[in-house]
């Protein structure tokens, strides 16, 4: 008796012998080959496309002959006529094994396909979303075996998909009957399984075959801004991104103000919870509109946020986070219904996952940065700073990872700045000041030209020049320092000392005029002494946090720095170092990770394995509490100078000249910022 | 080396050797002895009381000496001073083993104590509620190990109670921090574990030690009436009972009218769902007030109901239940948050359990009757009829159980009867008619005297005589038949034929005057020809259902009959048999089970094992669908006579004489009810 044909799948290399006539999909399933299917092998979904190696040749040690698979059939022909199949492709559920064959599973036919998420680092995420589609054909009701429609649907899932542990909420139970009848007992369900081995929950259902795709929302819920990425849960691609201001700002610009608001106002926490949930609901609708998808196709959300936002989102009074020992109500990862968080625009069965918090001041956003940047896999000692209203700081390598958070305040996001604004078209985002003439030039968001370009006025006529955003103010301050307009203590020089009329008196201090309005009467944009002080406070807090972790690690330098955060990508490393935001390091060793917290949220959205990974990793991270560490205050005060004065900065000195100037005449009414202290928790 | 002391626990007989100094509670736990404790052995709760056998004597083959347990300690003394301990009792967590000893665990110290639930049958339920209390002492937060309060609470439950799989909803997470601080890190939690091996969910929490008890609500949600029993989840005792009319009556008196309402009115199902949920919420508040308990101490509800009420309670459109094949949306048991069902008065974490439905017309109420009456354990062939607006009928024995439901309409509950009312003070509930004088006497609810008693008028002055309830109308009709006032076809004789002026003309038919009002002008109460027809329709449906099951079982007689239902206890077996509600059977073999559905609900409330038992049992019950069975119509028509004429009734004939009368003169305008048909689903 001859042997059954040998089937080899690439790229997995899995192989086995199957009887003549076995469908390729069946063979793949039996071997555990990652071959997608939504319709369960009925020739409807075309997700199981494969590329067999035809012809008589030897490959992988097997001689493949013509006719190794069954002939092209009617179902494939119909699919090709209607939707088109790429040359050489077969439907795995239609083509059957006839002889020895090598079958390639292209990336788009793999459920657990790898998605390269960043060209630079070539890091990849393997798709493993918690929610996926399954098409089933359900038995019609039978009066003599009077089971419920839900029970027959479960039987179908068990028989056709081998999925046995299935639950559904009331809202889904109420929809099963009409959907089954509309689809003539054919139905596609979205099944959510939050972790391997957990029960499957039906989160949505459609009559007949529903192709998808399903979407998820990765949401970085910051104190000042909220950023969301609408993500395709099959490909991992971002379909649309959107951001809004956090409307809780009216209760307090920084986190501690909001905690105070909750303490001082009965019901204040519930008011803030309602406010942010409403904003998230609006954001979800807007992003779906921007992505031109039905918001009901969004079945998952992942949240990353700092601990105060975490508690306010969940409806937990954050009062304990405002005082030592800064106890979190709950620190572990949470999985729940999105509707419980007030997200009404999504699929009614949509789920929410919230990453674990690391400590009372180090939240799920820091965990997301850790998930994205993986300091625990770095051989180099890497410092990761996620810049926002609160800075999340990680320092570590393969042997140990430390984390802390530092209350920088919203200055880096353009708040508390006289002409500040969030990053939006019309905002100044790049600044250069000529050290000789002291004349500035700048770029605004939405225009690639410098302001000195003759075509600039026309190019920016539509947006105007509306203000200065976070990266713009950082560059402006650093450039002022390099141009000798600002001394190391942070004082702006008057026109008599700087020699430029752009140094304008403003009360007892001076301001540097960046932009004198437009012909159409746009705003005058200056950098004031107050702006400098706000930036100094913010950058000192950031640096002090990093320095505290370095102390804890027992080092004076780091091997590399990663700038993350919503505008981390826009900060020039040189300017950040001139400002003294980060420790001195070779400039080529400073990189940007973009919105690492948002990336971490997207990774958790696409991969249950990643969720499990970060849940385990946060327990291994050593937490450092800046609020109770006396050295934090010392580092903070010492870091006030521009650049900071707490350590030598050989790399910076070799990079740019820093004029030795001093504008302190003892009469400026400004003591260099030392009188002002950021509010700290009691 | 001498052996460790031997400890024997009674009544379990479990025994083992333990080191001197081992607390009795610890020994009990290690042996798996069922000894209660809420405080975890801290001498607070006193739930672990035991009765050691002191003195030098031989018991169970062991010689017990004085000093076999440690001396009475301060904790026990304080407890005795404050709360009092019964003589001979010790606290199991305080007394330690010092020598060989026999220790009795009294019933009230057992978690899984047996509760005799019915004196007559001596059947017992072993307490095994899904929710119980656990007191724990939680570690205070530590900035250096910054876990959440919830995580530390979970650690305490794992360490102090060996409970490892713990979840909590958002509402509970939001309360953990204030409760822990109020209780100085001591807390009592109510833990719900719906089934052995399932995760534990924290459903409520209290600062410090909370003694309980916790309560549950067993709710029998009928088409016409809703009955609830407030049940102590430790002792199984009923603390209070309350009933209300189902306010959905305004959408239709019987189930099919309500299904029609849902079909005809967009949003009609949601309207009915809202209506019944609001009524349940009110009922919960009222029953808590009646039981003088805090409604927030109610942590569980169990519902039993027919399929239409089941769907309307859950918010599922019942339209499919109105037409063949009568498909249920969901048939299995359900477990969910009580808040999802609109029960806002209870503990915010309260859970609801709904028994499984048997078939499209045979609901969770029938399952509850099966749980209560256990036909599958009967050696005799038992017919169980649960009489309500829909009758649930079970027939079976150890070899097989059949079930069906029959749409009797609300006549048995006093609706559709000219002077009908629900069972309440003032309602006529017992009737006797003298066969010679044709004069009636009756009793009303709330008074033990017959109406012929001279003191009756005064005794009923407060309530008045307001109408006739279900059991009253059944007795009245049967008595009229026995007195020769009614012929077998159901026609009321005129005064010329009956010889009594109480036979009064009413249009083209006659009515029998039961009560001519009171001196104070209360209502005249008659039994009209329409009333007779309504009762005939109801009883024919009931009998036809029973008969159909007997056909299916292949029998012509049954061994015994159990009358169940809210007013099952009040139906006289003799009258039921005269009426032809039930098959002919020896009168001593007819018993009443009271509200068996309600009892089944209470059993499911007290015992998770019972839930598992009925979930398995419903799958073994053979369902018979009356609506599509042609023989049901045949039996229904044949059962119209009083008594029914479909089978001989030797037992009945030997019991009472039934006059051979006929009042059909061909001109009564009434054809004996054959022209009228109960509405059946299309």
PDB file of N, CA and C in Angstrom, chain A residues 141 143-144 146-152 170 173-174 176-177 181 277 311 314-317 320 324-332 334 336 340-341 358-360 623 625 628, chain B residues 141 143-144 146-152 170 173-174 176-177 181 277 311 314-317 320 324-332 334 336 340-341 358-360 623 625 628:
ATOM      1  N   UNK A 141     -34.474  25.812  15.328  1.00  0.00           N
ATOM      2  CA  UNK A 141     -35.129  25.286  16.532  1.00  0.00           C
ATOM      3  C   UNK A 141     -36.023  24.101  16.199  1.00  0.00           C
ATOM      4  N   UNK A 143     -39.088  21.824  18.022  1.00  0.00           N
ATOM      5  CA  UNK A 143     -39.992  21.761  19.171  1.00  0.00           C
ATOM      6  C   UNK A 143     -39.764  20.529  20.021  1.00  0.00           C
ATOM      7  N   UNK A 144     -39.218  19.504  19.414  1.00  0.00           N
ATOM      8  CA  UNK A 144     -39.056  18.258  20.170  1.00  0.00           C
ATOM      9  C   UNK A 144     -37.766  18.246  20.970  1.00  0.00           C
ATOM     10  N   UNK A 146     -36.337  21.300  22.590  1.00  0.00           N
ATOM     11  CA  UNK A 146     -36.531  22.750  22.680  1.00  0.00           C
ATOM     12  C   UNK A 146     -35.412  23.490  23.413  1.00  0.00           C
ATOM     13  N   UNK A 147     -34.216  23.497  22.835  1.00  0.00           N
ATOM     14  CA  UNK A 147     -33.140  24.302  23.407  1.00  0.00           C
ATOM     15  C   UNK A 147     -33.284  25.740  22.923  1.00  0.00           C
ATOM     16  N   UNK A 148     -32.636  26.662  23.624  1.00  0.00           N
ATOM     17  CA  UNK A 148     -32.672  28.059  23.226  1.00  0.00           C
ATOM     18  C   UNK A 148     -31.775  28.322  22.019  1.00  0.00           C
ATOM     19  N   UNK A 149     -32.050  29.412  21.338  1.00  0.00           N
ATOM     20  CA  UNK A 149     -31.211  29.790  20.201  1.00  0.00           C
ATOM     21  C   UNK A 149     -29.765  29.982  20.629  1.00  0.00           C
ATOM     22  N   UNK A 150     -29.573  30.556  21.805  1.00  0.00           N
ATOM     23  CA  UNK A 150     -28.206  30.759  22.309  1.00  0.00           C
ATOM     24  C   UNK A 150     -27.516  29.414  22.509  1.00  0.00           C
ATOM     25  N   UNK A 151     -28.239  28.441  23.035  1.00  0.00           N
ATOM     26  CA  UNK A 151     -27.637  27.129  23.265  1.00  0.00           C
ATOM     27  C   UNK A 151     -27.274  26.450  21.940  1.00  0.00           C
ATOM     28  N   UNK A 152     -28.135  26.625  20.920  1.00  0.00           N
ATOM     29  CA  UNK A 152     -27.799  26.028  19.618  1.00  0.00           C
ATOM     30  C   UNK A 152     -26.632  26.754  18.955  1.00  0.00           C
ATOM     31  N   UNK A 170     -26.535  40.142  28.557  1.00  0.00           N
ATOM     32  CA  UNK A 170     -27.963  40.277  28.258  1.00  0.00           C
ATOM     33  C   UNK A 170     -28.218  40.964  26.922  1.00  0.00           C
ATOM     34  N   UNK A 173     -27.756  38.485  24.248  1.00  0.00           N
ATOM     35  CA  UNK A 173     -28.818  37.469  24.279  1.00  0.00           C
ATOM     36  C   UNK A 173     -30.090  38.009  23.620  1.00  0.00           C
ATOM     37  N   UNK A 174     -30.344  39.309  23.850  1.00  0.00           N
ATOM     38  CA  UNK A 174     -31.566  39.903  23.307  1.00  0.00           C
ATOM     39  C   UNK A 174     -31.514  40.038  21.788  1.00  0.00           C
ATOM     40  N   UNK A 176     -29.809  37.781  19.671  1.00  0.00           N
ATOM     41  CA  UNK A 176     -29.514  36.535  18.954  1.00  0.00           C
ATOM     42  C   UNK A 176     -30.663  36.116  18.044  1.00  0.00           C
ATOM     43  N   UNK A 177     -31.897  36.169  18.556  1.00  0.00           N
ATOM     44  CA  UNK A 177     -33.018  35.660  17.753  1.00  0.00           C
ATOM     45  C   UNK A 177     -33.222  36.427  16.455  1.00  0.00           C
ATOM     46  N   UNK A 181     -32.462  34.851  12.544  1.00  0.00           N
ATOM     47  CA  UNK A 181     -33.532  34.729  11.555  1.00  0.00           C
ATOM     48  C   UNK A 181     -33.235  35.567  10.309  1.00  0.00           C
ATOM     49  N   UNK A 277     -15.327  60.723  30.653  1.00  0.00           N
ATOM     50  CA  UNK A 277     -15.999  59.652  29.901  1.00  0.00           C
ATOM     51  C   UNK A 277     -16.781  60.218  28.723  1.00  0.00           C
ATOM     52  N   UNK A 311      -7.770  56.234  37.943  1.00  0.00           N
ATOM     53  CA  UNK A 311      -8.840  56.161  38.933  1.00  0.00           C
ATOM     54  C   UNK A 311     -10.054  56.977  38.503  1.00  0.00           C
ATOM     55  N   UNK A 314     -12.023  55.147  35.949  1.00  0.00           N
ATOM     56  CA  UNK A 314     -12.756  54.004  36.511  1.00  0.00           C
ATOM     57  C   UNK A 314     -13.859  54.417  37.478  1.00  0.00           C
ATOM     58  N   UNK A 315     -13.883  55.696  37.846  1.00  0.00           N
ATOM     59  CA  UNK A 315     -14.879  56.121  38.830  1.00  0.00           C
ATOM     60  C   UNK A 315     -14.434  55.885  40.254  1.00  0.00           C
ATOM     61  N   UNK A 316     -13.138  55.874  40.477  1.00  0.00           N
ATOM     62  CA  UNK A 316     -12.586  55.688  41.819  1.00  0.00           C
ATOM     63  C   UNK A 316     -12.062  57.033  42.300  1.00  0.00           C
ATOM     64  N   UNK A 317     -12.440  57.422  43.503  1.00  0.00           N
ATOM     65  CA  UNK A 317     -11.967  58.682  44.073  1.00  0.00           C
ATOM     66  C   UNK A 317     -10.437  58.635  44.192  1.00  0.00           C
ATOM     67  N   UNK A 320      -6.610  59.133  47.696  1.00  0.00           N
ATOM     68  CA  UNK A 320      -5.458  58.470  48.318  1.00  0.00           C
ATOM     69  C   UNK A 320      -4.167  58.703  47.530  1.00  0.00           C
ATOM     70  N   UNK A 324       0.778  60.604  50.990  1.00  0.00           N
ATOM     71  CA  UNK A 324       1.530  59.388  51.267  1.00  0.00           C
ATOM     72  C   UNK A 324       0.615  58.432  52.024  1.00  0.00           C
ATOM     73  N   UNK A 325       0.686  57.120  51.818  1.00  0.00           N
ATOM     74  CA  UNK A 325       1.656  56.421  50.948  1.00  0.00           C
ATOM     75  C   UNK A 325       1.206  56.250  49.501  1.00  0.00           C
ATOM     76  N   UNK A 326       0.349  57.140  49.003  1.00  0.00           N
ATOM     77  CA  UNK A 326      -0.028  57.127  47.582  1.00  0.00           C
ATOM     78  C   UNK A 326      -0.561  55.766  47.140  1.00  0.00           C
ATOM     79  N   UNK A 327      -1.501  55.242  47.931  1.00  0.00           N
ATOM     80  CA  UNK A 327      -2.006  53.888  47.654  1.00  0.00           C
ATOM     81  C   UNK A 327      -2.982  53.892  46.488  1.00  0.00           C
ATOM     82  N   UNK A 328      -2.721  53.053  45.525  1.00  0.00           N
ATOM     83  CA  UNK A 328      -3.663  52.802  44.441  1.00  0.00           C
ATOM     84  C   UNK A 328      -4.822  51.975  44.980  1.00  0.00           C
ATOM     85  N   UNK A 329      -6.023  52.231  44.479  1.00  0.00           N
ATOM     86  CA  UNK A 329      -7.150  51.362  44.842  1.00  0.00           C
ATOM     87  C   UNK A 329      -6.955  49.992  44.217  1.00  0.00           C
ATOM     88  N   UNK A 330      -6.480  49.992  42.983  1.00  0.00           N
ATOM     89  CA  UNK A 330      -6.225  48.732  42.275  1.00  0.00           C
ATOM     90  C   UNK A 330      -5.042  48.977  41.362  1.00  0.00           C
ATOM     91  N   UNK A 331      -4.086  48.053  41.360  1.00  0.00           N
ATOM     92  CA  UNK A 331      -2.884  48.254  40.554  1.00  0.00           C
ATOM     93  C   UNK A 331      -2.818  47.313  39.360  1.00  0.00           C
ATOM     94  N   UNK A 332      -3.493  46.183  39.437  1.00  0.00           N
ATOM     95  CA  UNK A 332      -3.397  45.196  38.364  1.00  0.00           C
ATOM     96  C   UNK A 332      -4.133  45.626  37.108  1.00  0.00           C
ATOM     97  N   UNK A 334      -6.917  45.558  34.254  1.00  0.00           N
ATOM     98  CA  UNK A 334      -8.360  45.351  34.378  1.00  0.00           C
ATOM     99  C   UNK A 334      -8.958  45.115  33.004  1.00  0.00           C
ATOM    100  N   UNK A 336     -12.888  44.857  31.284  1.00  0.00           N
ATOM    101  CA  UNK A 336     -14.304  45.095  31.598  1.00  0.00           C
ATOM    102  C   UNK A 336     -15.057  45.511  30.341  1.00  0.00           C
ATOM    103  N   UNK A 340     -19.364  50.119  30.523  1.00  0.00           N
ATOM    104  CA  UNK A 340     -19.232  50.512  31.928  1.00  0.00           C
ATOM    105  C   UNK A 340     -18.443  51.810  32.056  1.00  0.00           C
ATOM    106  N   UNK A 341     -17.589  52.081  31.080  1.00  0.00           N
ATOM    107  CA  UNK A 341     -16.794  53.304  31.109  1.00  0.00           C
ATOM    108  C   UNK A 341     -17.477  54.409  30.305  1.00  0.00           C
ATOM    109  N   UNK A 358       2.144  50.820  37.757  1.00  0.00           N
ATOM    110  CA  UNK A 358       3.393  50.369  38.370  1.00  0.00           C
ATOM    111  C   UNK A 358       3.438  50.779  39.832  1.00  0.00           C
ATOM    112  N   UNK A 359       2.973  51.977  40.138  1.00  0.00           N
ATOM    113  CA  UNK A 359       2.968  52.456  41.526  1.00  0.00           C
ATOM    114  C   UNK A 359       2.020  53.650  41.614  1.00  0.00           C
ATOM    115  N   UNK A 360       1.902  54.211  42.813  1.00  0.00           N
ATOM    116  CA  UNK A 360       0.949  55.287  43.048  1.00  0.00           C
ATOM    117  C   UNK A 360       1.152  56.503  42.162  1.00  0.00           C
ATOM    118  N   UNK A 623      10.174  50.393  41.818  1.00  0.00           N
ATOM    119  CA  UNK A 623       9.494  51.686  41.806  1.00  0.00           C
ATOM    120  C   UNK A 623      10.227  52.661  42.716  1.00  0.00           C
ATOM    121  N   UNK A 625       9.727  56.415  44.433  1.00  0.00           N
ATOM    122  CA  UNK A 625       8.693  57.421  44.690  1.00  0.00           C
ATOM    123  C   UNK A 625       9.366  58.785  44.844  1.00  0.00           C
ATOM    124  N   UNK A 628       8.556  61.401  48.060  1.00  0.00           N
ATOM    125  CA  UNK A 628       9.025  61.282  49.438  1.00  0.00           C
ATOM    126  C   UNK A 628      10.546  61.215  49.523  1.00  0.00           C
TER     127      UNK A 628
ATOM    128  N   UNK B 141      -0.728  49.802  53.009  1.00  0.00           N
ATOM    129  CA  UNK B 141       0.082  50.094  51.819  1.00  0.00           C
ATOM    130  C   UNK B 141       1.516  50.449  52.194  1.00  0.00           C
ATOM    131  N   UNK B 143       4.928  52.168  50.385  1.00  0.00           N
ATOM    132  CA  UNK B 143       5.406  52.867  49.192  1.00  0.00           C
ATOM    133  C   UNK B 143       6.478  52.098  48.441  1.00  0.00           C
ATOM    134  N   UNK B 144       7.169  51.230  49.159  1.00  0.00           N
ATOM    135  CA  UNK B 144       8.268  50.509  48.511  1.00  0.00           C
ATOM    136  C   UNK B 144       7.785  49.254  47.788  1.00  0.00           C
ATOM    137  N   UNK B 146       4.505  49.084  46.028  1.00  0.00           N
ATOM    138  CA  UNK B 146       3.269  49.833  45.806  1.00  0.00           C
ATOM    139  C   UNK B 146       2.172  49.045  45.077  1.00  0.00           C
ATOM    140  N   UNK B 147       1.634  47.996  45.724  1.00  0.00           N
ATOM    141  CA  UNK B 147       0.492  47.294  45.144  1.00  0.00           C
ATOM    142  C   UNK B 147      -0.779  48.055  45.500  1.00  0.00           C
ATOM    143  N   UNK B 148      -1.851  47.771  44.776  1.00  0.00           N
ATOM    144  CA  UNK B 148      -3.130  48.400  45.059  1.00  0.00           C
ATOM    145  C   UNK B 148      -3.794  47.791  46.285  1.00  0.00           C
ATOM    146  N   UNK B 149      -4.713  48.553  46.875  1.00  0.00           N
ATOM    147  CA  UNK B 149      -5.465  48.041  48.022  1.00  0.00           C
ATOM    148  C   UNK B 149      -6.213  46.760  47.652  1.00  0.00           C
ATOM    149  N   UNK B 150      -6.756  46.711  46.446  1.00  0.00           N
ATOM    150  CA  UNK B 150      -7.469  45.512  46.001  1.00  0.00           C
ATOM    151  C   UNK B 150      -6.519  44.315  45.950  1.00  0.00           C
ATOM    152  N   UNK B 151      -5.317  44.545  45.462  1.00  0.00           N
ATOM    153  CA  UNK B 151      -4.348  43.443  45.372  1.00  0.00           C
ATOM    154  C   UNK B 151      -3.962  42.949  46.772  1.00  0.00           C
ATOM    155  N   UNK B 152      -3.826  43.871  47.725  1.00  0.00           N
ATOM    156  CA  UNK B 152      -3.486  43.440  49.090  1.00  0.00           C
ATOM    157  C   UNK B 152      -4.657  42.725  49.751  1.00  0.00           C
ATOM    158  N   UNK B 170     -16.396  47.290  39.093  1.00  0.00           N
ATOM    159  CA  UNK B 170     -15.942  48.665  39.296  1.00  0.00           C
ATOM    160  C   UNK B 170     -16.537  49.292  40.552  1.00  0.00           C
ATOM    161  N   UNK B 173     -14.614  48.093  43.458  1.00  0.00           N
ATOM    162  CA  UNK B 173     -13.247  48.644  43.448  1.00  0.00           C
ATOM    163  C   UNK B 173     -13.257  50.072  43.989  1.00  0.00           C
ATOM    164  N   UNK B 174     -14.300  50.815  43.645  1.00  0.00           N
ATOM    165  CA  UNK B 174     -14.362  52.218  44.079  1.00  0.00           C
ATOM    166  C   UNK B 174     -14.593  52.346  45.578  1.00  0.00           C
ATOM    167  N   UNK B 176     -13.359  50.049  47.978  1.00  0.00           N
ATOM    168  CA  UNK B 176     -12.375  49.331  48.803  1.00  0.00           C
ATOM    169  C   UNK B 176     -11.572  50.290  49.671  1.00  0.00           C
ATOM    170  N   UNK B 177     -11.100  51.385  49.094  1.00  0.00           N
ATOM    171  CA  UNK B 177     -10.213  52.264  49.861  1.00  0.00           C
ATOM    172  C   UNK B 177     -10.888  52.884  51.085  1.00  0.00           C
ATOM    173  N   UNK B 181      -9.968  51.853  55.156  1.00  0.00           N
ATOM    174  CA  UNK B 181      -9.473  52.865  56.097  1.00  0.00           C
ATOM    175  C   UNK B 181     -10.424  53.029  57.270  1.00  0.00           C
ATOM    176  N   UNK B 277     -39.651  45.324  35.904  1.00  0.00           N
ATOM    177  CA  UNK B 277     -38.439  45.570  36.695  1.00  0.00           C
ATOM    178  C   UNK B 277     -38.699  46.610  37.784  1.00  0.00           C
ATOM    179  N   UNK B 311     -38.279  36.036  29.401  1.00  0.00           N
ATOM    180  CA  UNK B 311     -37.721  36.891  28.362  1.00  0.00           C
ATOM    181  C   UNK B 311     -37.986  38.366  28.671  1.00  0.00           C
ATOM    182  N   UNK B 314     -35.645  39.629  31.265  1.00  0.00           N
ATOM    183  CA  UNK B 314     -34.268  39.775  30.765  1.00  0.00           C
ATOM    184  C   UNK B 314     -34.138  40.875  29.713  1.00  0.00           C
ATOM    185  N   UNK B 315     -35.287  41.390  29.234  1.00  0.00           N
ATOM    186  CA  UNK B 315     -35.213  42.393  28.171  1.00  0.00           C
ATOM    187  C   UNK B 315     -35.096  41.775  26.794  1.00  0.00           C
ATOM    188  N   UNK B 316     -35.616  40.564  26.646  1.00  0.00           N
ATOM    189  CA  UNK B 316     -35.602  39.879  25.347  1.00  0.00           C
ATOM    190  C   UNK B 316     -37.019  39.903  24.787  1.00  0.00           C
ATOM    191  N   UNK B 317     -37.129  40.320  23.531  1.00  0.00           N
ATOM    192  CA  UNK B 317     -38.433  40.345  22.887  1.00  0.00           C
ATOM    193  C   UNK B 317     -39.007  38.919  22.858  1.00  0.00           C
ATOM    194  N   UNK B 320     -40.832  35.370  19.525  1.00  0.00           N
ATOM    195  CA  UNK B 320     -40.675  34.002  19.012  1.00  0.00           C
ATOM    196  C   UNK B 320     -41.462  32.984  19.833  1.00  0.00           C
ATOM    197  N   UNK B 324     -45.038  28.970  16.501  1.00  0.00           N
ATOM    198  CA  UNK B 324     -44.212  27.770  16.354  1.00  0.00           C
ATOM    199  C   UNK B 324     -42.939  28.161  15.636  1.00  0.00           C
ATOM    200  N   UNK B 325     -41.795  27.585  15.959  1.00  0.00           N
ATOM    201  CA  UNK B 325     -41.594  26.486  16.916  1.00  0.00           C
ATOM    202  C   UNK B 325     -41.337  26.943  18.365  1.00  0.00           C
ATOM    203  N   UNK B 326     -41.801  28.126  18.749  1.00  0.00           N
ATOM    204  CA  UNK B 326     -41.723  28.570  20.143  1.00  0.00           C
ATOM    205  C   UNK B 326     -40.290  28.538  20.663  1.00  0.00           C
ATOM    206  N   UNK B 327     -39.389  29.125  19.876  1.00  0.00           N
ATOM    207  CA  UNK B 327     -37.959  29.053  20.235  1.00  0.00           C
ATOM    208  C   UNK B 327     -37.628  30.041  21.347  1.00  0.00           C
ATOM    209  N   UNK B 328     -37.037  29.529  22.387  1.00  0.00           N
ATOM    210  CA  UNK B 328     -36.479  30.374  23.434  1.00  0.00           C
ATOM    211  C   UNK B 328     -35.220  31.048  22.909  1.00  0.00           C
ATOM    212  N   UNK B 329     -34.982  32.300  23.319  1.00  0.00           N
ATOM    213  CA  UNK B 329     -33.701  32.937  22.975  1.00  0.00           C
ATOM    214  C   UNK B 329     -32.583  32.248  23.741  1.00  0.00           C
ATOM    215  N   UNK B 330     -32.842  31.916  24.982  1.00  0.00           N
ATOM    216  CA  UNK B 330     -31.842  31.231  25.810  1.00  0.00           C
ATOM    217  C   UNK B 330     -32.608  30.319  26.757  1.00  0.00           C
ATOM    218  N   UNK B 331     -32.157  29.089  26.887  1.00  0.00           N
ATOM    219  CA  UNK B 331     -32.871  28.143  27.738  1.00  0.00           C
ATOM    220  C   UNK B 331     -32.103  27.797  29.006  1.00  0.00           C
ATOM    221  N   UNK B 332     -30.799  27.947  28.992  1.00  0.00           N
ATOM    222  CA  UNK B 332     -29.995  27.538  30.142  1.00  0.00           C
ATOM    223  C   UNK B 332     -30.151  28.482  31.328  1.00  0.00           C
ATOM    224  N   UNK B 334     -29.116  31.222  34.015  1.00  0.00           N
ATOM    225  CA  UNK B 334     -28.327  32.434  33.828  1.00  0.00           C
ATOM    226  C   UNK B 334     -27.928  33.001  35.178  1.00  0.00           C
ATOM    227  N   UNK B 336     -26.177  36.624  36.717  1.00  0.00           N
ATOM    228  CA  UNK B 336     -25.795  37.977  36.310  1.00  0.00           C
ATOM    229  C   UNK B 336     -25.932  38.933  37.481  1.00  0.00           C
ATOM    230  N   UNK B 340     -28.338  44.697  36.700  1.00  0.00           N
ATOM    231  CA  UNK B 340     -28.676  44.626  35.278  1.00  0.00           C
ATOM    232  C   UNK B 340     -30.166  44.422  35.075  1.00  0.00           C
ATOM    233  N   UNK B 341     -30.824  43.831  36.067  1.00  0.00           N
ATOM    234  CA  UNK B 341     -32.263  43.607  35.978  1.00  0.00           C
ATOM    235  C   UNK B 341     -33.032  44.747  36.654  1.00  0.00           C
ATOM    236  N   UNK B 358     -37.414  24.836  30.562  1.00  0.00           N
ATOM    237  CA  UNK B 358     -37.481  23.464  30.044  1.00  0.00           C
ATOM    238  C   UNK B 358     -37.784  23.476  28.558  1.00  0.00           C
ATOM    239  N   UNK B 359     -38.680  24.366  28.132  1.00  0.00           N
ATOM    240  CA  UNK B 359     -39.034  24.455  26.711  1.00  0.00           C
ATOM    241  C   UNK B 359     -39.720  25.792  26.485  1.00  0.00           C
ATOM    242  N   UNK B 360     -40.106  26.025  25.217  1.00  0.00           N
ATOM    243  CA  UNK B 360     -40.692  27.300  24.835  1.00  0.00           C
ATOM    244  C   UNK B 360     -41.940  27.674  25.623  1.00  0.00           C
ATOM    245  N   UNK B 623     -40.050  17.008  26.944  1.00  0.00           N
ATOM    246  CA  UNK B 623     -40.955  18.141  26.812  1.00  0.00           C
ATOM    247  C   UNK B 623     -42.077  17.781  25.852  1.00  0.00           C
ATOM    248  N   UNK B 625     -45.164  19.598  23.765  1.00  0.00           N
ATOM    249  CA  UNK B 625     -45.650  20.917  23.370  1.00  0.00           C
ATOM    250  C   UNK B 625     -47.157  20.841  23.123  1.00  0.00           C
ATOM    251  N   UNK B 628     -48.987  22.344  19.643  1.00  0.00           N
ATOM    252  CA  UNK B 628     -48.986  21.760  18.295  1.00  0.00           C
ATOM    253  C   UNK B 628     -49.515  20.333  18.301  1.00  0.00           C
TER     254      UNK B 628
END
